Amino acid sequence: MRNNQSKFNTKLKNNRPTSNWLKVDKRLYRRRLLILAALLFVFSLGLPSFVVQVSAQIQIVQSQPSGLQLVQQAKRSYEIRDFGEAARTWQQAASTFAAAGDILNQAMALSNLSLTYQQLAEWDKAEEAIAQSLNLLQTQQNTPEKLRILAQSLDIQGQLQLTTGQTETAIETWQKVANTYERMNEKERMAQSLLNLAQAQQDLGLYPRSCKALLQALEVTNIDCETLSKATQSPSEKNDALLPTFERLPNSLIKATGLRLLGDFLRVSGNLDRSQKVLQLSLEVAQNVSSPIDENEAELSLGNTARAQQNIDKALTHYKQAATSTFPTIKIQAQLNQLSLLIENKERLSEAEALWPEIESELTELPASRESIYARINLAQSLICLKQQPVENETTESSSPIIQQCNSLQAKVQGTKELPLSNTPSWSQIDEILIAAAQQAKNLKDLRASAYALGYRGALYQQSGNLPKAEEFTRDALSLTSSIKAPDIAYRWQWQLGRLRRTEGDSNGAIAAYTSAFKNLQSLRGDLVSINPEVQFNFRDSVEPLYRELVDLLLQGEEPSQNNLKQARETIEALQLAELDNFFREACVNAKPQQIDLLVDSSQPLTAVFYAIFLKNRLEIIVKLPGKDKPLQHYTTFVSQEKAESTLRELQQALPQVDRAKNVRNLSQQVYQWLIQPAEAELAKNNVKTLVFVLDGLLRNIPMAVLYNGQQYLIEKYAVALTPGLQLLAPRSLAQIKLNALTAGISEELEFEGKEFSKLENVESELKGVQSSVSSSDELFNQKFTKSEFQNKLNEATFSIVHLATHGQFSSNPEETFILLWDRLLKVRDLDNLLRISDQSGRRNIELLVLSACQTAEGDNRAVLGLAGVAVRAGARSTLATLWPVDDPFTTSFMSQFYQELAKPNVTKAEALQRAQVSLLAKEKRPYFWAPYTLVGNWL
């Protein structure tokens, strides 16, 4: 028996997975009754998770024999699961203690009465009993006995709050429990309360906070959460430097659970290698302390991490091991994990067909509980995806967004052989599962669970073609989310309602529903990644379509209103920032932004901003011209997404090849006609000199300077810059700033992490050229350009310019976005942390970050997302980077010219870039040499 420090020790613990909607997070939840050995485990697909460990102890305080006898009777009834008799006896005990004026024991009996009512699903009575217990305790002085009973009563209250969907309140309650045990110096119980707190925080997507609570529970003080989640060792370093800290902790159940939750946190944070190692350690601890339950939990979490690593076979092995558990609900959870994973692979659908009836049968044996509700909903989700095989013929506009996720899953295994299905469930069978879930949620008075169950019923009817029923259930789900203020659930069903309205031809109603969903996503920005915590979360298929569908609706018709145009570009911005959030697994922009409109209307030279977004059959363009009274311009270029992507891929492939200048001109002229030509007359009429682009999709991989109108390149007529959104850090002109630079670079051949990096012979002369143009500068070259030296230089002084001439790569994967230092590959997260040093303690932002000799990852259609991520997160107002490396004297000449122009009065960064590129173009017409330079961020 764990923590058996008194005559009666009853604990409950519930772990339920947190995941993105329609996607398996697979985090375990459990209810642990240690005295009774009644363990309930359930796996949840795409739904919030929760955990609680309630320690309801009987601390008899000098009681009369009759009261003590009733306590023992109640305890025995509880142990044999005769909860009705236990409740009656606890009530008698409470009355007996009340008659004797024994307030502490009366409060104890009432708290255990509440615990018993929870087993009977009599939630009102449970709430009344715990409220009475806590009210009584408030009247008593803070003796050790009073504090112990108070902590136990609060534990039970936290369980009740969590069970009835009050997760935020439960978190506050468990913080009080931990604080109380800390006052009593009961470290083990405080640690357990912190574990409960941490899991509940993860349920709400508060992963950084959960990490802090976990480290406190484990009494680890020499590691902080940021270091734990972001610091990565190279594959060549076999040992993780942080693991010995955890290995040295004494083995215990607290350690096993704490490490598992830390492993889950690390997976969500994107540190998959460390997640796997920490979870493996958790498994070993569970084995050493002989805790089969903790072993099962560790196996499930290891399966989740293997799945995030896209190691499907390993994930299935872990899930199958967990499915051998003797605890029924652990087995079901593991099977649900397997089922969703098998459905992702078209070649293994027959295994999924064989598995789901077994899960359905076992679910009927579970008692009514929150766990069984979510297990049923998860099963229904998987069965909907299974029934929709193959999904290629589904049209986005007519299907539930749930099918969007099914499409996402299948996209991962394109090209696999499709097998005929013989054992798919009927719509009515799936509905019966959801009806049972909805009824249990209603009985439990769990409004969040009810909202999920009703929303899924709406999705099911939408797929089966019964639109009136689909809208009825979707509206019912939304009504519940409104009453409990749950935007993380609401946006899903608002999106579903928007599709229903669109299918019914109600454009205005569809826009209203989509707009509500969009606003909820915006309110969730900082937590969006946490709501969708799996590293393999497919943002492009799971959430991105909502933004595009809203833009599509707003821009329908020949002349959309100015309000619709403004909302459309706001939506485009939100999509850009959400992509960056997803890239970094956290919100990217926290500084106070400034609307680009204000810059365009007040700055010189005259600037126009192009917002472009690809829809299914067209490219939509919105142009902001200079002038406060100028309406937004709108252009539509009808080009299929397939043709546009084919052209852009071919152009991207041709650009880094020195001998394909003719191909570049032909292809870039096509893109010019799509993007710029419709606005030519307005640009000339408004005497525009600078073009700023907010680009979408593959357009971001093309340097806009290279667009060709048949006679000249765009850079010959306009200064050009990119920005990832409509908002920027408050801009300043370089004319207002004293220029000083930190220059750094590597010229020698190096090899790291299996990657070979060639010599860059002109780096030294490039750095000297920068130093000759910027009078105040410092240098780190070759052996001196290490992480520690780089950090020291940034700590010592504030630099307006940081110029890095070294190999680097931009990718849509942050682990593959890096720059080369002498002693390592510096990943984008670490670069971000180093550069942001200059923004601490009131020190100003870096004005310009230059990344020379970098390139985009080959074959990565979203590689420039990495460049945008560096630009936004580095704290630099502007970033100048190369999309492919040009190790040639031309680079030295270009950089020297760029800095000379930058030092001139009233010259913007975009203009300095334009002049340097035009100067180079005059010497060498081939775009390979002059086109790779791209300015991202503030162009002034």
Short mmCIF file of C-alpha atoms in Angstrom, two decimals, residues 176-604:
data_model
loop_
_atom_site.label_atom_id
_atom_site.label_comp_id
_atom_site.label_asym_id
_atom_site.label_seq_id
_atom_site.Cartn_x
_atom_site.Cartn_y
_atom_site.Cartn_z
CA LYS A 176 -3.47 24.64 -2.12
CA VAL A 177 -2.95 20.96 -1.27
CA ALA A 178 0.74 21.15 -2.19
CA ASN A 179 1.14 24.34 -0.17
CA THR A 180 -0.54 22.75 2.83
CA TYR A 181 1.67 19.66 2.75
CA GLU A 182 4.70 21.91 2.36
CA ARG A 183 3.71 23.72 5.58
CA MET A 184 3.49 20.33 7.25
CA ASN A 185 6.87 19.29 5.81
CA GLU A 186 5.30 16.18 4.30
CA LYS A 187 7.44 16.08 1.18
CA GLU A 188 6.09 12.87 -0.32
CA ARG A 189 2.48 14.00 -0.14
CA MET A 190 3.44 17.43 -1.45
CA ALA A 191 5.20 15.76 -4.37
CA GLN A 192 2.13 13.66 -5.16
CA SER A 193 -0.05 16.77 -5.10
CA LEU A 194 2.37 18.48 -7.47
CA LEU A 195 2.13 15.52 -9.85
CA ASN A 196 -1.66 15.86 -9.81
CA LEU A 197 -1.27 19.56 -10.44
CA ALA A 198 1.18 19.00 -13.30
CA GLN A 199 -1.04 16.53 -15.11
CA ALA A 200 -4.06 18.80 -14.79
CA GLN A 201 -1.98 21.67 -16.19
CA GLN A 202 -1.05 19.51 -19.16
CA ASP A 203 -4.74 18.83 -19.66
CA LEU A 204 -5.20 22.55 -20.24
CA GLY A 205 -2.12 22.84 -22.46
CA LEU A 206 -0.06 24.57 -19.78
CA TYR A 207 3.01 22.44 -20.44
CA PRO A 208 5.71 24.91 -19.28
CA ARG A 209 3.90 25.26 -15.96
CA SER A 210 3.55 21.50 -15.64
CA CYS A 211 7.29 21.11 -16.14
CA LYS A 212 7.97 23.51 -13.29
CA ALA A 213 5.67 21.54 -10.98
CA LEU A 214 7.26 18.25 -12.02
CA LEU A 215 10.80 19.41 -11.33
CA GLN A 216 9.63 20.67 -7.93
CA ALA A 217 7.97 17.32 -7.19
CA LEU A 218 11.19 15.50 -8.09
CA GLU A 219 13.23 18.02 -6.09
CA VAL A 220 15.41 18.82 -9.10
CA THR A 221 16.84 22.31 -8.68
CA ASN A 222 19.82 22.35 -11.06
CA ILE A 223 17.80 22.14 -14.29
CA ASP A 224 15.26 24.64 -15.61
CA CYS A 225 12.44 23.79 -18.00
CA GLU A 226 13.75 25.81 -20.93
CA THR A 227 17.10 24.03 -20.79
CA LEU A 228 15.37 20.68 -20.42
CA SER A 229 13.06 21.16 -23.39
CA LYS A 230 15.30 22.99 -25.84
CA ALA A 231 18.88 21.97 -25.21
CA THR A 232 19.80 19.21 -27.62
CA GLN A 233 22.91 17.14 -27.98
CA SER A 234 24.14 16.02 -31.37
CA PRO A 235 23.68 12.37 -32.33
CA SER A 236 27.45 11.98 -32.02
CA GLU A 237 27.10 12.66 -28.27
CA LYS A 238 25.92 9.31 -26.97
CA ASN A 239 25.11 10.47 -23.45
CA ASP A 240 22.62 13.14 -22.56
CA ALA A 241 24.28 15.43 -20.03
CA LEU A 242 21.02 16.04 -18.17
CA LEU A 243 20.00 12.41 -17.65
CA PRO A 244 22.40 11.68 -14.73
CA THR A 245 20.48 14.20 -12.65
CA PHE A 246 17.35 12.08 -12.98
CA GLU A 247 19.19 8.78 -12.70
CA ARG A 248 20.62 9.79 -9.31
CA LEU A 249 17.16 10.35 -7.82
CA PRO A 250 16.14 7.50 -5.46
CA ASN A 251 13.73 5.07 -7.05
CA SER A 252 10.12 5.61 -6.02
CA LEU A 253 6.62 5.75 -7.42
CA ILE A 254 6.92 9.54 -7.42
CA LYS A 255 10.02 9.26 -9.63
CA ALA A 256 8.36 6.82 -12.01
CA THR A 257 5.29 9.03 -12.49
CA GLY A 258 7.22 12.30 -12.51
CA LEU A 259 9.63 11.11 -15.19
CA ARG A 260 6.78 9.82 -17.32
CA LEU A 261 5.03 13.18 -17.22
CA LEU A 262 8.34 14.92 -17.95
CA GLY A 263 8.78 12.61 -20.93
CA ASP A 264 5.34 13.60 -22.17
CA PHE A 265 6.26 17.28 -21.73
CA LEU A 266 9.47 16.76 -23.71
CA ARG A 267 7.57 15.10 -26.54
CA VAL A 268 5.19 18.03 -26.75
CA SER A 269 8.13 20.43 -26.67
CA GLY A 270 9.68 18.70 -29.65
CA ASN A 271 12.67 17.15 -27.88
CA LEU A 272 11.86 13.61 -28.99
CA ASP A 273 15.24 12.05 -28.32
CA ARG A 274 15.30 13.22 -24.70
CA SER A 275 11.62 12.29 -24.31
CA GLN A 276 12.44 8.73 -25.29
CA LYS A 277 15.36 8.54 -22.87
CA VAL A 278 13.43 9.98 -19.93
CA LEU A 279 10.47 7.67 -20.58
CA GLN A 280 12.78 4.68 -20.80
CA LEU A 281 14.18 5.66 -17.41
CA SER A 282 10.62 5.95 -16.08
CA LEU A 283 9.93 2.41 -17.29
CA GLU A 284 13.06 1.08 -15.58
CA VAL A 285 12.11 2.78 -12.31
CA ALA A 286 8.59 1.32 -12.48
CA GLN A 287 10.09 -2.13 -12.97
CA ASN A 288 12.48 -1.64 -10.05
CA VAL A 289 9.71 -0.62 -7.67
CA SER A 290 7.43 -3.40 -8.97
CA SER A 291 4.61 -1.18 -10.19
CA PRO A 292 2.89 -2.82 -13.18
CA ILE A 293 0.60 0.18 -13.56
CA ASP A 294 3.50 2.58 -13.97
CA GLU A 295 5.15 0.14 -16.38
CA ASN A 296 2.02 0.18 -18.52
CA GLU A 297 1.88 3.96 -18.46
CA ALA A 298 5.52 4.23 -19.47
CA GLU A 299 4.99 1.78 -22.34
CA LEU A 300 2.10 3.88 -23.61
CA SER A 301 4.07 7.10 -23.43
CA LEU A 302 7.04 5.42 -25.14
CA GLY A 303 4.65 4.38 -27.89
CA ASN A 304 3.49 7.97 -28.23
CA THR A 305 7.04 9.26 -28.56
CA ALA A 306 7.96 6.54 -31.06
CA ARG A 307 4.89 7.54 -33.02
CA ALA A 308 5.97 11.18 -32.96
CA GLN A 309 9.34 9.99 -34.26
CA GLN A 310 7.42 8.25 -37.05
CA ASN A 311 8.74 4.90 -35.93
CA ILE A 312 5.47 3.08 -36.46
CA ASP A 313 6.69 -0.46 -35.78
CA LYS A 314 8.29 0.58 -32.50
CA ALA A 315 5.16 2.47 -31.48
CA LEU A 316 2.99 -0.58 -32.14
CA THR A 317 5.38 -2.75 -30.14
CA HIS A 318 5.02 -0.47 -27.10
CA TYR A 319 1.25 -0.31 -27.50
CA LYS A 320 0.96 -4.07 -27.80
CA GLN A 321 3.07 -4.52 -24.68
CA ALA A 322 0.76 -2.17 -22.79
CA ALA A 323 -2.24 -4.07 -24.15
CA THR A 324 -1.11 -7.17 -22.24
CA SER A 325 -2.04 -5.35 -19.05
CA THR A 326 -4.34 -7.14 -16.62
CA PHE A 327 -6.20 -3.89 -16.04
CA PRO A 328 -9.08 -3.70 -18.52
CA THR A 329 -8.97 -0.01 -19.23
CA ILE A 330 -5.21 0.04 -19.77
CA LYS A 331 -5.74 -2.66 -22.33
CA ILE A 332 -8.47 -0.63 -24.02
CA GLN A 333 -6.32 2.47 -24.13
CA ALA A 334 -3.44 0.59 -25.72
CA GLN A 335 -5.81 -0.97 -28.24
CA LEU A 336 -7.26 2.42 -29.12
CA ASN A 337 -3.74 3.67 -29.76
CA GLN A 338 -3.10 0.72 -32.01
CA LEU A 339 -6.38 1.19 -33.83
CA SER A 340 -5.78 4.81 -34.78
CA LEU A 341 -2.24 4.01 -35.86
CA LEU A 342 -3.33 1.07 -37.99
CA ILE A 343 -5.98 3.21 -39.68
CA GLU A 344 -3.24 5.61 -40.75
CA ASN A 345 -1.66 2.84 -42.78
CA LYS A 346 -3.76 1.63 -45.66
CA GLU A 347 -1.84 -1.64 -45.86
CA ARG A 348 -2.88 -2.52 -42.30
CA LEU A 349 -6.57 -1.68 -42.43
CA SER A 350 -7.49 -5.34 -42.13
CA GLU A 351 -5.83 -5.38 -38.70
CA ALA A 352 -7.85 -2.31 -37.73
CA GLU A 353 -11.05 -4.00 -38.90
CA ALA A 354 -10.29 -7.01 -36.70
CA LEU A 355 -9.45 -4.90 -33.65
CA TRP A 356 -12.34 -2.46 -33.34
CA PRO A 357 -15.11 -4.96 -32.49
CA GLU A 358 -12.98 -6.26 -29.61
CA ILE A 359 -12.54 -2.73 -28.25
CA GLU A 360 -16.26 -2.02 -28.58
CA SER A 361 -17.12 -5.19 -26.68
CA GLU A 362 -14.68 -4.43 -23.87
CA LEU A 363 -15.98 -0.87 -23.55
CA THR A 364 -19.43 -2.18 -22.65
CA GLU A 365 -17.88 -3.85 -19.58
CA LEU A 366 -16.53 -0.59 -18.17
CA PRO A 367 -18.54 1.20 -15.51
CA ALA A 368 -19.90 4.63 -16.34
CA SER A 369 -17.11 7.15 -15.89
CA ARG A 370 -15.46 10.08 -17.57
CA GLU A 371 -12.82 7.68 -18.82
CA SER A 372 -15.30 5.48 -20.61
CA ILE A 373 -16.94 8.55 -22.17
CA TYR A 374 -13.77 9.67 -23.88
CA ALA A 375 -12.82 6.13 -24.82
CA ARG A 376 -16.15 5.81 -26.67
CA ILE A 377 -15.69 9.15 -28.41
CA ASN A 378 -12.19 8.14 -29.45
CA LEU A 379 -13.40 4.85 -30.78
CA ALA A 380 -16.12 6.65 -32.75
CA GLN A 381 -13.51 9.01 -34.20
CA SER A 382 -11.39 6.12 -35.41
CA LEU A 383 -14.39 4.30 -36.83
CA ILE A 384 -15.49 7.39 -38.75
CA CYS A 385 -12.03 7.54 -40.33
CA LEU A 386 -12.10 3.81 -41.02
CA LYS A 387 -15.53 4.02 -42.60
CA GLN A 388 -14.45 6.90 -44.83
CA GLN A 389 -11.78 4.79 -46.56
CA PRO A 390 -10.82 5.67 -49.21
CA VAL A 391 -11.17 9.39 -48.49
CA GLU A 392 -9.85 10.84 -51.74
CA ASN A 393 -13.31 11.51 -53.14
CA GLU A 394 -14.45 13.48 -50.09
CA THR A 395 -14.91 17.16 -50.83
CA THR A 396 -13.72 19.49 -48.11
CA GLU A 397 -16.75 21.76 -48.33
CA SER A 398 -19.27 18.99 -47.71
CA SER A 399 -17.49 16.95 -45.06
CA SER A 400 -17.00 17.45 -41.34
CA PRO A 401 -13.59 18.79 -40.33
CA ILE A 402 -13.14 15.41 -38.65
CA ILE A 403 -12.61 13.99 -42.13
CA GLN A 404 -9.96 16.65 -42.65
CA GLN A 405 -7.95 14.81 -40.02
CA CYS A 406 -8.65 11.46 -41.65
CA ASN A 407 -7.28 12.89 -44.88
CA SER A 408 -4.27 14.18 -42.96
CA LEU A 409 -3.53 10.75 -41.57
CA GLN A 410 -3.82 9.10 -44.94
CA ALA A 411 -1.59 11.69 -46.57
CA LYS A 412 1.29 10.26 -44.58
CA VAL A 413 1.09 6.94 -46.40
CA GLN A 414 0.30 8.03 -49.93
CA GLY A 415 1.29 5.48 -52.48
CA THR A 416 0.50 2.48 -50.31
CA LYS A 417 -1.80 -0.14 -51.71
CA GLU A 418 -5.48 0.31 -50.91
CA LEU A 419 -7.13 -2.85 -49.65
CA PRO A 420 -10.87 -3.55 -49.83
CA LEU A 421 -12.72 -3.19 -46.53
CA SER A 422 -15.04 -5.93 -45.33
CA ASN A 423 -15.85 -5.08 -41.73
CA THR A 424 -16.62 -1.39 -41.46
CA PRO A 425 -19.25 -0.28 -38.95
CA SER A 426 -22.55 1.24 -40.03
CA TRP A 427 -23.37 4.84 -39.22
CA SER A 428 -25.96 3.61 -36.74
CA GLN A 429 -23.37 1.47 -34.94
CA ILE A 430 -21.06 4.45 -34.54
CA ASP A 431 -23.97 6.59 -33.41
CA GLU A 432 -24.85 4.08 -30.70
CA ILE A 433 -21.33 4.44 -29.30
CA LEU A 434 -21.69 8.23 -29.25
CA ILE A 435 -25.20 8.04 -27.74
CA ALA A 436 -23.79 6.02 -24.84
CA ALA A 437 -20.99 8.55 -24.41
CA ALA A 438 -23.41 11.48 -24.47
CA GLN A 439 -25.72 9.84 -21.92
CA GLN A 440 -22.86 9.08 -19.55
CA ALA A 441 -21.56 12.64 -19.91
CA LYS A 442 -25.02 13.97 -19.10
CA ASN A 443 -25.28 11.75 -16.01
CA LEU A 444 -21.81 12.82 -14.94
CA LYS A 445 -22.72 16.47 -15.51
CA ASP A 446 -19.46 16.85 -17.43
CA LEU A 447 -20.26 19.63 -19.87
CA ARG A 448 -16.93 19.42 -21.73
CA ALA A 449 -17.40 15.72 -22.36
CA SER A 450 -20.99 16.38 -23.41
CA ALA A 451 -19.80 19.04 -25.87
CA TYR A 452 -17.41 16.55 -27.45
CA ALA A 453 -19.98 13.76 -27.65
CA LEU A 454 -22.65 16.01 -29.19
CA GLY A 455 -20.21 17.58 -31.63
CA TYR A 456 -19.10 14.19 -32.85
CA ARG A 457 -22.73 13.16 -33.32
CA GLY A 458 -23.11 16.25 -35.49
CA ALA A 459 -20.06 15.18 -37.50
CA LEU A 460 -21.46 11.70 -37.93
CA TYR A 461 -24.78 12.98 -39.27
CA GLN A 462 -22.96 15.38 -41.57
CA GLN A 463 -21.03 12.47 -43.05
CA SER A 464 -24.15 10.36 -43.42
CA GLY A 465 -25.92 13.23 -45.22
CA ASN A 466 -28.50 14.17 -42.59
CA LEU A 467 -27.69 17.90 -42.47
CA PRO A 468 -30.62 19.02 -40.25
CA LYS A 469 -29.60 16.53 -37.57
CA ALA A 470 -25.95 17.47 -38.05
CA GLU A 471 -26.72 21.13 -37.41
CA GLU A 472 -28.93 20.31 -34.42
CA PHE A 473 -26.21 18.38 -32.61
CA THR A 474 -23.49 20.85 -33.62
CA ARG A 475 -25.55 23.72 -32.20
CA ASP A 476 -26.17 21.76 -28.98
CA ALA A 477 -22.42 21.20 -28.62
CA LEU A 478 -21.72 24.90 -29.20
CA SER A 479 -24.31 25.87 -26.61
CA LEU A 480 -22.44 23.83 -24.03
CA THR A 481 -19.02 25.24 -24.97
CA SER A 482 -20.45 28.73 -24.55
CA SER A 483 -21.71 27.96 -21.06
CA ILE A 484 -18.31 26.66 -19.90
CA LYS A 485 -16.18 29.11 -21.90
CA ALA A 486 -14.21 26.45 -23.79
CA PRO A 487 -12.78 28.04 -26.96
CA ASP A 488 -10.51 25.04 -27.52
CA ILE A 489 -13.63 22.95 -28.13
CA ALA A 490 -15.84 25.67 -29.58
CA TYR A 491 -13.72 26.49 -32.64
CA ARG A 492 -14.00 22.89 -33.81
CA TRP A 493 -17.77 22.84 -33.86
CA GLN A 494 -17.98 26.41 -35.19
CA TRP A 495 -15.85 25.23 -38.10
CA GLN A 496 -18.19 22.28 -38.53
CA LEU A 497 -21.21 24.58 -38.46
CA GLY A 498 -19.57 26.84 -41.03
CA ARG A 499 -19.18 23.95 -43.43
CA LEU A 500 -22.79 22.93 -42.89
CA ARG A 501 -23.99 26.46 -43.61
CA ARG A 502 -21.82 26.64 -46.71
CA THR A 503 -23.19 23.34 -47.98
CA GLU A 504 -26.70 24.72 -47.46
CA GLY A 505 -25.84 27.83 -49.50
CA ASP A 506 -25.93 30.23 -46.53
CA SER A 507 -22.79 32.25 -47.26
CA ASN A 508 -23.39 34.89 -44.58
CA GLY A 509 -24.13 32.27 -41.96
CA ALA A 510 -21.02 30.35 -42.99
CA ILE A 511 -18.84 33.47 -42.68
CA ALA A 512 -20.28 34.17 -39.24
CA ALA A 513 -19.51 30.63 -38.04
CA TYR A 514 -16.02 30.63 -39.55
CA THR A 515 -15.32 34.06 -38.06
CA SER A 516 -16.28 32.81 -34.60
CA ALA A 517 -13.97 29.81 -35.04
CA PHE A 518 -11.18 32.11 -36.24
CA LYS A 519 -11.57 34.42 -33.22
CA ASN A 520 -11.40 31.47 -30.86
CA LEU A 521 -8.22 30.27 -32.55
CA GLN A 522 -6.77 33.74 -32.12
CA SER A 523 -7.62 33.74 -28.42
CA LEU A 524 -5.84 30.39 -28.16
CA ARG A 525 -2.72 31.49 -30.09
CA GLY A 526 -0.28 30.93 -27.27
CA ASP A 527 -1.85 27.59 -26.39
CA LEU A 528 -2.68 26.33 -29.89
CA VAL A 529 0.38 24.18 -30.03
CA SER A 530 -0.32 22.78 -26.61
CA ILE A 531 -3.88 21.98 -27.54
CA ASN A 532 -2.37 20.06 -30.42
CA PRO A 533 0.64 18.74 -28.60
CA GLU A 534 2.01 15.92 -30.72
CA VAL A 535 5.17 16.86 -32.55
CA GLN A 536 3.85 15.05 -35.61
CA PHE A 537 0.71 17.17 -35.45
CA ASN A 538 -0.14 18.00 -39.03
CA PHE A 539 -0.96 21.67 -38.81
CA ARG A 540 -1.43 22.02 -42.58
CA ASP A 541 -4.27 19.52 -42.62
CA SER A 542 -5.76 19.92 -39.15
CA VAL A 543 -6.11 23.68 -38.73
CA GLU A 544 -4.75 25.51 -41.77
CA PRO A 545 -7.82 24.71 -43.95
CA LEU A 546 -10.01 26.74 -41.59
CA TYR A 547 -8.07 29.90 -42.43
CA ARG A 548 -8.14 29.24 -46.16
CA GLU A 549 -11.83 28.39 -46.20
CA LEU A 550 -12.63 31.63 -44.40
CA VAL A 551 -10.59 33.65 -46.90
CA ASP A 552 -12.34 31.80 -49.70
CA LEU A 553 -15.75 32.81 -48.34
CA LEU A 554 -14.72 36.42 -47.73
CA LEU A 555 -13.38 36.90 -51.25
CA GLN A 556 -16.23 35.34 -53.16
CA GLY A 557 -17.95 37.55 -55.70
CA GLU A 558 -16.55 40.05 -58.16
CA GLU A 559 -16.13 42.93 -55.72
CA PRO A 560 -15.70 41.90 -52.06
CA SER A 561 -16.39 44.68 -49.57
CA GLN A 562 -13.55 46.57 -47.92
CA ASN A 563 -14.53 44.97 -44.61
CA ASN A 564 -14.22 41.53 -46.16
CA LEU A 565 -10.83 42.44 -47.67
CA LYS A 566 -9.58 43.67 -44.30
CA GLN A 567 -10.79 40.52 -42.57
CA ALA A 568 -9.27 38.36 -45.30
CA ARG A 569 -5.81 39.84 -44.88
CA GLU A 570 -6.14 39.61 -41.09
CA THR A 571 -6.85 35.93 -41.59
CA ILE A 572 -3.80 35.56 -43.84
CA GLU A 573 -1.66 37.14 -41.13
CA ALA A 574 -3.07 34.83 -38.51
CA LEU A 575 -2.27 31.83 -40.70
CA GLN A 576 1.33 33.03 -41.10
CA LEU A 577 1.82 33.47 -37.36
CA ALA A 578 0.08 30.19 -36.55
CA GLU A 579 2.49 28.41 -38.90
CA LEU A 580 5.41 29.98 -37.06
CA ASP A 581 3.89 29.02 -33.71
CA ASN A 582 3.60 25.46 -34.98
CA PHE A 583 7.18 25.60 -36.25
CA PHE A 584 8.57 26.55 -32.85
CA ARG A 585 5.95 24.70 -30.75
CA GLU A 586 5.16 27.94 -28.92
CA ALA A 587 3.91 31.45 -29.60
CA CYS A 588 6.52 33.39 -31.53
CA VAL A 589 5.70 37.07 -31.35
CA ASN A 590 5.22 38.58 -27.91
CA ALA A 591 6.48 42.11 -28.54
CA LYS A 592 4.02 44.91 -29.13
CA PRO A 593 3.45 44.91 -32.89
CA GLN A 594 2.76 47.84 -35.19
CA GLN A 595 0.36 47.66 -38.08
CA ILE A 596 2.03 47.81 -41.46
CA ASP A 597 -0.66 50.23 -42.66
CA LEU A 598 0.75 52.90 -40.37
CA LEU A 599 4.20 52.41 -41.85
CA VAL A 600 2.97 52.40 -45.44
CA ASP A 601 0.99 55.59 -44.98
CA SER A 602 3.71 57.49 -43.12
CA SER A 603 7.03 56.26 -44.48
CA GLN A 604 9.15 57.20 -47.43
#
